[in-house]
């Protein structure tokens, strides 16, 4: 089945220690997104790739970076995690324009110690 | 600022009853979508309704859209315990902010 896969499902890191979250998709969609979701809050868009074009949200901290080496994979790098970065990180894809249906992965829960 | 606001924030009903959730937004939209999120999981797309549509059905789900009032409602009929989840509306813009903007969600609990 075509899907969006996120690994790992749970990630524990130490304060200030770089961490990378992974996302892959078998849908062959052009657009991939990273959202941050804190408890009982709406998902907050961090950035997205339209093909190879990277688009950062204005309020995304510099601490967050992303890479998309090919159509199928996208990575979220947190260079120096702080306690406030503990959250669920959701990867999503869409076929084309951003306002169309998005398909989400199961998420990675990040814990910062 | 947040585009969609959902009401109520939490809803608890008995199994078999109908559940209605509402979403209001502020600017013109291309479409409005509803997503479900089970605890600790990703979001699952339920329905997309375009700005020129007024009502849409999918199984036990019914979505209405009133662009004059900038509001939408999601009705789940004959609720089941498995419907327990958070439900988010998301608006797709037509100019400028073409991204999806999510509301804060409604936490729905179905009691057996």
PDB file of N, CA, C and O in Angstrom, chain B residues 20-56:
ATOM      1  N   UNK B  20     -21.673  16.581  16.371  1.00  0.00           N
ATOM      2  CA  UNK B  20     -21.506  17.713  15.462  1.00  0.00           C
ATOM      3  C   UNK B  20     -20.380  18.616  15.946  1.00  0.00           C
ATOM      4  O   UNK B  20     -20.345  19.010  17.115  1.00  0.00           O
ATOM      5  N   UNK B  21     -19.470  18.927  15.044  1.00  0.00           N
ATOM      6  CA  UNK B  21     -18.356  19.828  15.333  1.00  0.00           C
ATOM      7  C   UNK B  21     -18.388  20.965  14.333  1.00  0.00           C
ATOM      8  O   UNK B  21     -18.739  20.763  13.169  1.00  0.00           O
ATOM      9  N   UNK B  22     -18.014  22.143  14.783  1.00  0.00           N
ATOM     10  CA  UNK B  22     -18.078  23.325  13.941  1.00  0.00           C
ATOM     11  C   UNK B  22     -16.708  23.961  13.777  1.00  0.00           C
ATOM     12  O   UNK B  22     -15.849  23.862  14.651  1.00  0.00           O
ATOM     13  N   UNK B  23     -16.542  24.615  12.640  1.00  0.00           N
ATOM     14  CA  UNK B  23     -15.278  25.274  12.321  1.00  0.00           C
ATOM     15  C   UNK B  23     -15.589  26.623  11.702  1.00  0.00           C
ATOM     16  O   UNK B  23     -16.421  26.720  10.794  1.00  0.00           O
ATOM     17  N   UNK B  24     -14.964  27.664  12.212  1.00  0.00           N
ATOM     18  CA  UNK B  24     -15.116  28.989  11.607  1.00  0.00           C
ATOM     19  C   UNK B  24     -13.750  29.472  11.132  1.00  0.00           C
ATOM     20  O   UNK B  24     -12.726  29.115  11.715  1.00  0.00           O
ATOM     21  N   UNK B  25     -13.765  30.279  10.074  1.00  0.00           N
ATOM     22  CA  UNK B  25     -12.507  30.777   9.524  1.00  0.00           C
ATOM     23  C   UNK B  25     -12.673  32.229   9.145  1.00  0.00           C
ATOM     24  O   UNK B  25     -13.775  32.779   9.204  1.00  0.00           O
ATOM     25  N   UNK B  26     -11.568  32.866   8.744  1.00  0.00           N
ATOM     26  CA  UNK B  26     -11.598  34.323   8.640  1.00  0.00           C
ATOM     27  C   UNK B  26     -11.483  34.855   7.221  1.00  0.00           C
ATOM     28  O   UNK B  26     -12.037  35.909   6.901  1.00  0.00           O
ATOM     29  N   UNK B  27     -10.735  34.152   6.357  1.00  0.00           N
ATOM     30  CA  UNK B  27     -10.495  34.705   5.025  1.00  0.00           C
ATOM     31  C   UNK B  27     -11.070  33.792   3.962  1.00  0.00           C
ATOM     32  O   UNK B  27     -11.497  32.676   4.245  1.00  0.00           O
ATOM     33  N   UNK B  28     -11.069  34.262   2.732  1.00  0.00           N
ATOM     34  CA  UNK B  28     -11.586  33.444   1.631  1.00  0.00           C
ATOM     35  C   UNK B  28     -10.743  32.188   1.465  1.00  0.00           C
ATOM     36  O   UNK B  28      -9.537  32.210   1.691  1.00  0.00           O
ATOM     37  N   UNK B  29     -11.413  31.137   1.070  1.00  0.00           N
ATOM     38  CA  UNK B  29     -10.726  29.852   0.965  1.00  0.00           C
ATOM     39  C   UNK B  29     -10.957  29.207  -0.386  1.00  0.00           C
ATOM     40  O   UNK B  29     -11.915  29.520  -1.094  1.00  0.00           O
ATOM     41  N   UNK B  30     -10.057  28.304  -0.732  1.00  0.00           N
ATOM     42  CA  UNK B  30     -10.205  27.444  -1.909  1.00  0.00           C
ATOM     43  C   UNK B  30     -10.981  26.194  -1.528  1.00  0.00           C
ATOM     44  O   UNK B  30     -11.832  25.725  -2.279  1.00  0.00           O
ATOM     45  N   UNK B  31     -10.662  25.656  -0.361  1.00  0.00           N
ATOM     46  CA  UNK B  31     -11.360  24.466   0.123  1.00  0.00           C
ATOM     47  C   UNK B  31     -11.218  24.381   1.629  1.00  0.00           C
ATOM     48  O   UNK B  31     -10.416  25.103   2.242  1.00  0.00           O
ATOM     49  N   UNK B  32     -11.991  23.501   2.217  1.00  0.00           N
ATOM     50  CA  UNK B  32     -11.905  23.228   3.649  1.00  0.00           C
ATOM     51  C   UNK B  32     -11.870  21.720   3.816  1.00  0.00           C
ATOM     52  O   UNK B  32     -12.620  20.999   3.157  1.00  0.00           O
ATOM     53  N   UNK B  33     -10.989  21.258   4.677  1.00  0.00           N
ATOM     54  CA  UNK B  33     -10.817  19.821   4.860  1.00  0.00           C
ATOM     55  C   UNK B  33     -10.997  19.458   6.322  1.00  0.00           C
ATOM     56  O   UNK B  33     -10.753  20.274   7.216  1.00  0.00           O
ATOM     57  N   UNK B  34     -11.410  18.239   6.546  1.00  0.00           N
ATOM     58  CA  UNK B  34     -11.499  17.687   7.896  1.00  0.00           C
ATOM     59  C   UNK B  34     -10.562  16.492   8.003  1.00  0.00           C
ATOM     60  O   UNK B  34     -10.504  15.646   7.094  1.00  0.00           O
ATOM     61  N   UNK B  35      -9.832  16.445   9.123  1.00  0.00           N
ATOM     62  CA  UNK B  35      -8.902  15.363   9.420  1.00  0.00           C
ATOM     63  C   UNK B  35      -9.218  14.789  10.783  1.00  0.00           C
ATOM     64  O   UNK B  35      -9.697  15.499  11.674  1.00  0.00           O
ATOM     65  N   UNK B  36      -8.911  13.519  10.961  1.00  0.00           N
ATOM     66  CA  UNK B  36      -9.044  12.847  12.255  1.00  0.00           C
ATOM     67  C   UNK B  36      -7.652  12.453  12.737  1.00  0.00           C
ATOM     68  O   UNK B  36      -6.789  12.049  11.949  1.00  0.00           O
ATOM     69  N   UNK B  37      -7.453  12.545  14.040  1.00  0.00           N
ATOM     70  CA  UNK B  37      -6.190  12.137  14.641  1.00  0.00           C
ATOM     71  C   UNK B  37      -6.464  11.311  15.879  1.00  0.00           C
ATOM     72  O   UNK B  37      -6.985  11.831  16.871  1.00  0.00           O
ATOM     73  N   UNK B  38      -6.114  10.037  15.808  1.00  0.00           N
ATOM     74  CA  UNK B  38      -6.171   9.204  16.998  1.00  0.00           C
ATOM     75  C   UNK B  38      -4.976   9.540  17.882  1.00  0.00           C
ATOM     76  O   UNK B  38      -3.941  10.000  17.411  1.00  0.00           O
ATOM     77  N   UNK B  39      -5.127   9.295  19.166  1.00  0.00           N
ATOM     78  CA  UNK B  39      -4.130   9.694  20.149  1.00  0.00           C
ATOM     79  C   UNK B  39      -2.749   9.178  19.781  1.00  0.00           C
ATOM     80  O   UNK B  39      -2.553   7.981  19.575  1.00  0.00           O
ATOM     81  N   UNK B  40      -1.772  10.083  19.679  1.00  0.00           N
ATOM     82  CA  UNK B  40      -0.401   9.697  19.408  1.00  0.00           C
ATOM     83  C   UNK B  40      -0.121   9.251  17.989  1.00  0.00           C
ATOM     84  O   UNK B  40       0.919   8.635  17.728  1.00  0.00           O
ATOM     85  N   UNK B  41      -1.030   9.528  17.078  1.00  0.00           N
ATOM     86  CA  UNK B  41      -0.882   9.084  15.694  1.00  0.00           C
ATOM     87  C   UNK B  41      -0.885  10.276  14.745  1.00  0.00           C
ATOM     88  O   UNK B  41      -1.073  11.419  15.144  1.00  0.00           O
ATOM     89  N   UNK B  42      -0.683   9.997  13.456  1.00  0.00           N
ATOM     90  CA  UNK B  42      -0.763  11.033  12.439  1.00  0.00           C
ATOM     91  C   UNK B  42      -2.201  11.370  12.096  1.00  0.00           C
ATOM     92  O   UNK B  42      -3.138  10.743  12.591  1.00  0.00           O
ATOM     93  N   UNK B  43      -2.360  12.360  11.244  1.00  0.00           N
ATOM     94  CA  UNK B  43      -3.693  12.783  10.831  1.00  0.00           C
ATOM     95  C   UNK B  43      -4.157  11.964   9.628  1.00  0.00           C
ATOM     96  O   UNK B  43      -3.374  11.624   8.749  1.00  0.00           O
ATOM     97  N   UNK B  44      -5.449  11.702   9.593  1.00  0.00           N
ATOM     98  CA  UNK B  44      -6.049  10.977   8.489  1.00  0.00           C
ATOM     99  C   UNK B  44      -7.081  11.879   7.824  1.00  0.00           C
ATOM    100  O   UNK B  44      -7.962  12.429   8.505  1.00  0.00           O
ATOM    101  N   UNK B  45      -6.958  12.026   6.525  1.00  0.00           N
ATOM    102  CA  UNK B  45      -7.888  12.878   5.793  1.00  0.00           C
ATOM    103  C   UNK B  45      -9.272  12.243   5.742  1.00  0.00           C
ATOM    104  O   UNK B  45      -9.414  11.046   5.458  1.00  0.00           O
ATOM    105  N   UNK B  46     -10.303  13.040   6.009  1.00  0.00           N
ATOM    106  CA  UNK B  46     -11.680  12.547   5.985  1.00  0.00           C
ATOM    107  C   UNK B  46     -12.432  13.049   4.752  1.00  0.00           C
ATOM    108  O   UNK B  46     -12.957  12.258   3.974  1.00  0.00           O
ATOM    109  N   UNK B  47     -12.521  14.339   4.614  1.00  0.00           N
ATOM    110  CA  UNK B  47     -13.322  14.944   3.535  1.00  0.00           C
ATOM    111  C   UNK B  47     -12.706  16.281   3.135  1.00  0.00           C
ATOM    112  O   UNK B  47     -12.205  17.015   3.981  1.00  0.00           O
ATOM    113  N   UNK B  48     -12.766  16.577   1.855  1.00  0.00           N
ATOM    114  CA  UNK B  48     -12.422  17.892   1.318  1.00  0.00           C
ATOM    115  C   UNK B  48     -13.667  18.467   0.662  1.00  0.00           C
ATOM    116  O   UNK B  48     -14.312  17.792  -0.151  1.00  0.00           O
ATOM    117  N   UNK B  49     -14.029  19.684   1.023  1.00  0.00           N
ATOM    118  CA  UNK B  49     -15.160  20.359   0.395  1.00  0.00           C
ATOM    119  C   UNK B  49     -14.656  21.659  -0.212  1.00  0.00           C
ATOM    120  O   UNK B  49     -13.940  22.424   0.433  1.00  0.00           O
ATOM    121  N   UNK B  50     -14.996  21.889  -1.470  1.00  0.00           N
ATOM    122  CA  UNK B  50     -14.505  23.068  -2.170  1.00  0.00           C
ATOM    123  C   UNK B  50     -15.421  24.257  -1.906  1.00  0.00           C
ATOM    124  O   UNK B  50     -16.575  24.095  -1.517  1.00  0.00           O
ATOM    125  N   UNK B  51     -14.904  25.426  -2.175  1.00  0.00           N
ATOM    126  CA  UNK B  51     -15.639  26.648  -1.825  1.00  0.00           C
ATOM    127  C   UNK B  51     -16.946  26.792  -2.591  1.00  0.00           C
ATOM    128  O   UNK B  51     -17.842  27.514  -2.145  1.00  0.00           O
ATOM    129  N   UNK B  52     -17.089  26.102  -3.724  1.00  0.00           N
ATOM    130  CA  UNK B  52     -18.333  26.187  -4.495  1.00  0.00           C
ATOM    131  C   UNK B  52     -19.302  25.046  -4.162  1.00  0.00           C
ATOM    132  O   UNK B  52     -20.325  24.887  -4.818  1.00  0.00           O
ATOM    133  N   UNK B  53     -18.974  24.252  -3.149  1.00  0.00           N
ATOM    134  CA  UNK B  53     -19.849  23.172  -2.699  1.00  0.00           C
ATOM    135  C   UNK B  53     -20.488  23.553  -1.370  1.00  0.00           C
ATOM    136  O   UNK B  53     -19.897  24.284  -0.574  1.00  0.00           O
ATOM    137  N   UNK B  54     -21.652  23.001  -1.116  1.00  0.00           N
ATOM    138  CA  UNK B  54     -22.364  23.331   0.123  1.00  0.00           C
ATOM    139  C   UNK B  54     -22.450  22.153   1.076  1.00  0.00           C
ATOM    140  O   UNK B  54     -22.548  22.341   2.300  1.00  0.00           O
ATOM    141  N   UNK B  55     -22.415  20.951   0.529  1.00  0.00           N
ATOM    142  CA  UNK B  55     -22.574  19.778   1.377  1.00  0.00           C
ATOM    143  C   UNK B  55     -21.857  18.603   0.712  1.00  0.00           C
ATOM    144  O   UNK B  55     -21.822  18.492  -0.511  1.00  0.00           O
ATOM    145  N   UNK B  56     -21.307  17.734   1.567  1.00  0.00           N
ATOM    146  CA  UNK B  56     -20.639  16.551   1.056  1.00  0.00           C
ATOM    147  C   UNK B  56     -20.807  15.415   2.047  1.00  0.00           C
ATOM    148  O   UNK B  56     -20.821  15.649   3.276  1.00  0.00           O
TER     149      UNK B  56
END
